[in-house]
CSV table of C-alpha atoms in Angstrom, one decimal:
chain,number,residue,atom,x,y,z
C,59,ASP,CA,-6.1,-14.6,-9.0
C,60,GLY,CA,-2.8,-16.3,-8.2
C,61,ILE,CA,-3.8,-17.0,-4.6
C,62,LEU,CA,-7.4,-16.4,-3.2
C,63,VAL,CA,-8.1,-16.3,0.5
C,64,TYR,CA,-11.9,-16.0,1.1
C,65,LYS,CA,-13.5,-16.2,4.6
C,66,SER,CA,-10.4,-17.9,6.0
C,67,ASN,CA,-8.3,-16.8,9.0
C,68,ASN,CA,-4.8,-17.3,10.4
C,69,ASN,CA,-3.2,-18.3,7.1
C,70,ILE,CA,0.5,-17.8,6.2
C,71,ILE,CA,1.3,-17.1,2.6
C,72,GLU,CA,5.1,-17.3,2.6
C,73,GLU,CA,8.1,-17.7,0.1
C,74,ASN,CA,6.0,-18.1,-3.0
C,75,GLU,CA,6.7,-16.9,-6.6
C,76,ILE,CA,3.5,-15.4,-7.9
C,77,ILE,CA,4.3,-14.4,-11.5
C,78,ASN,CA,2.5,-13.6,-14.8
C,79,ASN,CA,-1.2,-13.9,-13.7
C,80,VAL,CA,-3.3,-12.5,-16.6
C,81,GLY,CA,-6.9,-11.4,-17.0
C,82,GLU,CA,-8.9,-8.3,-16.2
C,83,GLU,CA,-8.8,-7.6,-12.4
C,84,THR,CA,-6.6,-10.6,-11.7
C,85,ASN,CA,-4.6,-10.1,-8.6
C,86,GLY,CA,-1.4,-11.9,-7.4
C,87,ILE,CA,-2.9,-12.4,-3.9
C,88,TYR,CA,-6.6,-11.5,-3.2
C,89,ILE,CA,-7.8,-11.6,0.5
C,90,THR,CA,-11.4,-10.9,1.2
C,91,GLU,CA,-13.5,-11.3,4.4
C,92,SER,CA,-10.5,-12.9,6.2
C,93,TYR,CA,-8.6,-12.0,9.3
C,94,TYR,CA,-5.1,-12.5,10.9
C,95,ASN,CA,-3.4,-13.6,7.8
C,96,THR,CA,0.4,-13.1,7.1
C,97,ILE,CA,1.8,-12.4,3.6
C,98,GLU,CA,5.5,-12.6,3.9
C,99,ALA,CA,8.7,-13.0,1.8
C,100,ASN,CA,6.9,-13.6,-1.5
C,101,ASP,CA,8.0,-12.5,-5.0
C,102,ILE,CA,4.9,-11.0,-6.7
C,103,LEU,CA,5.9,-10.0,-10.3
C,104,ASN,CA,4.5,-9.1,-13.7
C,105,ASN,CA,0.8,-9.6,-12.9
C,106,GLU,CA,-1.3,-8.2,-15.8
C,107,GLY,CA,-4.8,-7.3,-14.6
C,108,GLY,CA,-5.1,-6.2,-10.9
C,109,SER,CA,-2.9,-5.5,-7.9
C,110,ALA,CA,0.0,-7.6,-6.7
C,111,ILE,CA,-1.8,-7.8,-3.3
C,112,TYR,CA,-5.5,-6.8,-2.9
C,113,ILE,CA,-7.2,-6.8,0.6
C,114,GLU,CA,-10.8,-5.9,1.2
C,115,PHE,CA,-13.3,-6.4,4.0
C,116,SER,CA,-10.4,-8.0,6.0
C,117,ASN,CA,-8.8,-6.9,9.3
C,118,LYS,CA,-5.5,-7.5,11.1
C,119,ASN,CA,-3.5,-8.8,8.2
C,120,TYR,CA,0.2,-8.4,7.9
C,121,ILE,CA,2.0,-7.8,4.6
C,122,LYS,CA,5.7,-7.9,5.2
C,123,ASN,CA,9.1,-8.3,3.5
C,124,ASN,CA,7.7,-9.0,0.0
C,125,ASN,CA,9.2,-8.2,-3.4
C,126,ILE,CA,6.4,-6.6,-5.5
C,127,GLU,CA,7.5,-5.5,-8.9
C,128,ASN,CA,6.3,-4.7,-12.4
C,129,ASN,CA,2.6,-5.2,-11.8
C,130,LYS,CA,0.1,-3.5,-14.2
C,131,TYR,CA,-2.1,-1.9,-11.6
C,132,HIS,CA,-1.3,-1.2,-7.9
C,133,GLY,CA,1.4,-2.9,-5.9
C,134,ILE,CA,-0.9,-3.2,-2.8
C,135,THR,CA,-4.5,-2.2,-2.5
C,136,ILE,CA,-6.4,-2.1,0.9
C,137,ARG,CA,-10.1,-1.2,1.0
C,138,TYR,CA,-12.8,-1.4,3.7
C,139,SER,CA,-10.4,-2.9,6.1
C,140,THR,CA,-8.9,-2.1,9.6
C,141,GLU,CA,-5.8,-2.7,11.6
C,142,ASN,CA,-3.6,-4.0,8.7
C,143,GLU,CA,0.2,-3.5,8.6
C,144,VAL,CA,2.4,-3.1,5.5
C,145,THR,CA,6.0,-3.3,6.5
C,146,GLY,CA,9.4,-3.9,5.0
C,147,ASN,CA,8.3,-4.5,1.4
C,148,SER,CA,10.1,-3.5,-1.8
C,149,ILE,CA,7.4,-2.1,-4.1
C,150,VAL,CA,9.0,-1.1,-7.4
C,151,ASN,CA,7.8,-0.2,-10.9
C,152,ASN,CA,4.1,-0.9,-10.4
C,153,TYR,CA,2.2,1.0,-13.0
C,154,ASN,CA,-0.3,3.0,-10.9
C,155,ALA,CA,0.3,3.3,-7.2
C,156,GLY,CA,2.8,1.4,-5.1
C,157,ILE,CA,0.3,1.4,-2.2
C,158,ARG,CA,-3.4,2.4,-2.7
C,159,ILE,CA,-5.5,2.8,0.4
C,160,ASP,CA,-9.2,3.7,-0.1
C,161,HIS,CA,-12.8,3.4,0.9
C,162,ASP,CA,-13.0,3.6,4.7
C,163,ALA,CA,-9.7,1.9,5.6
C,164,GLU,CA,-8.8,2.5,9.2
C,165,ASN,CA,-6.0,2.1,11.7
C,166,LEU,CA,-3.3,1.2,9.2
C,167,LEU,CA,0.5,1.1,9.6
C,168,ILE,CA,2.7,1.6,6.5
C,169,LYS,CA,6.3,1.4,7.7
C,170,ASN,CA,9.8,0.7,6.4
C,171,ASN,CA,8.8,0.1,2.7
C,172,LEU,CA,10.7,1.1,-0.4
C,173,ILE,CA,8.2,2.5,-2.9
C,174,ARG,CA,9.7,3.5,-6.3
C,175,GLY,CA,8.8,4.0,-9.9
C,176,GLY,CA,5.0,4.3,-10.1
C,177,MET,CA,2.5,7.0,-11.0
C,178,ARG,CA,1.9,7.4,-7.2
C,179,GLY,CA,4.0,6.1,-4.4
C,180,ILE,CA,1.2,6.0,-1.8
C,181,SER,CA,-2.3,7.1,-2.7
C,182,LEU,CA,-4.9,7.6,0.0
C,183,PHE,CA,-8.3,8.0,-1.7
C,184,GLY,CA,-11.6,7.9,0.1
C,185,GLN,CA,-12.3,8.6,3.8
C,186,GLU,CA,-9.4,6.8,5.5
C,187,LYS,CA,-8.7,7.5,9.1
C,188,ASP,CA,-6.0,6.8,11.6
C,189,VAL,CA,-3.3,5.9,9.1
C,190,THR,CA,0.4,6.1,10.1
C,191,ILE,CA,3.0,6.3,7.3
C,192,GLU,CA,6.5,6.2,8.8
C,193,TYR,CA,10.1,5.3,7.9
C,194,ASN,CA,9.4,4.7,4.2
C,195,THR,CA,11.5,5.6,1.2
C,196,ILE,CA,9.2,7.0,-1.5
C,197,VAL,CA,11.3,8.0,-4.5
C,198,GLU,CA,11.2,8.3,-8.3
C,199,ASN,CA,7.4,8.2,-8.7
C,200,GLU,CA,5.3,10.9,-10.5
C,201,VAL,CA,3.7,11.9,-7.2
C,202,GLY,CA,5.3,10.6,-4.0
C,203,LEU,CA,2.3,10.8,-1.6
C,204,GLU,CA,-1.2,11.7,-2.7
C,205,VAL,CA,-3.8,12.5,0.0
C,206,SER,CA,-7.4,12.9,-1.3
C,207,THR,CA,-11.0,13.2,-0.3
C,208,LEU,CA,-11.8,13.4,3.4
C,209,SER,CA,-8.9,11.5,4.9
C,210,ASN,CA,-8.7,12.0,8.6
C,211,ASN,CA,-6.0,11.7,11.3
C,212,LEU,CA,-3.1,10.9,9.1
C,213,LYS,CA,0.4,10.8,10.5
C,214,ILE,CA,3.3,11.1,8.1
C,215,GLU,CA,6.7,11.1,9.7
C,216,TYR,CA,10.3,10.0,9.4
C,217,ASN,CA,10.0,9.2,5.7
C,218,ASN,CA,12.4,9.9,2.8
C,219,ILE,CA,10.2,11.5,0.1
C,220,TYR,CA,12.2,12.9,-2.8
C,221,GLY,CA,13.0,12.8,-6.5
C,222,ASN,CA,9.3,12.4,-7.5
C,223,THR,CA,8.8,14.1,-10.8
C,224,GLU,CA,5.5,16.1,-10.2
C,225,ASN,CA,5.1,16.4,-6.5
C,226,ASP,CA,6.5,14.8,-3.4
C,227,LEU,CA,3.2,15.5,-1.6
C,228,GLN,CA,-0.1,16.2,-3.2
C,229,ASN,CA,-2.7,17.2,-0.5
C,230,ASN,CA,-6.1,17.5,-2.1
C,231,GLN,CA,-8.3,17.6,0.9
C,232,ILE,CA,-7.8,16.6,4.5
C,233,GLU,CA,-9.2,17.2,7.9
C,234,SER,CA,-6.3,16.3,10.2
C,235,LEU,CA,-2.8,15.7,9.0
C,236,ILE,CA,0.4,15.5,11.0
C,237,ILE,CA,3.6,15.8,8.8
C,238,GLU,CA,6.9,16.0,10.7
C,239,ASP,CA,10.5,15.0,10.5
C,240,ASN,CA,10.4,13.8,6.9
C,241,TYR,CA,13.3,14.3,4.4
C,242,TRP,CA,12.0,16.1,1.3
C,243,CYS,CA,15.2,17.2,-0.5
C,244,SER,CA,16.5,16.1,-3.8
C,245,THR,CA,19.6,13.9,-3.8
C,246,ASN,CA,21.1,16.5,-6.3
C,247,SER,CA,21.1,19.4,-3.9
């Protein structure tokens, strides 16, 4: 990993260039079992094996105002974590998902991000609950927003979701979903 934070709290990772990390499952920034960390204003580019930012078993972390581009897996992955915020990031041309939320992630805020050019803009996969996705621009992916497998209490509002080649929204299975005041139209209409 480019930067590893393990069992460490209240760190600030700011204004770094994290570029060209190679190796299977190698992440740009990996945070595990850590709390109250801030990842801000970093350039995280061209990492070959894992996600640009990977957070698991970690709560109350803030990912904001980063430039995340051309990574081979996901831009941001959050798993088994609560009360994390992802705001104001530019997440462009990451191979799989711009943001991947899975495995019991709870109470998340995804707000004011540009997510463009991946297979999935945002992918929720595996029993997430109480996730708010608002004021994002999710464009030019294969699928803009994918909701799968028992997600609960999702609020998707005030987003611009358009120009995705297969679907703007792919809802596979959900118990409680609020979708309102989003812009879904193509720029060509």
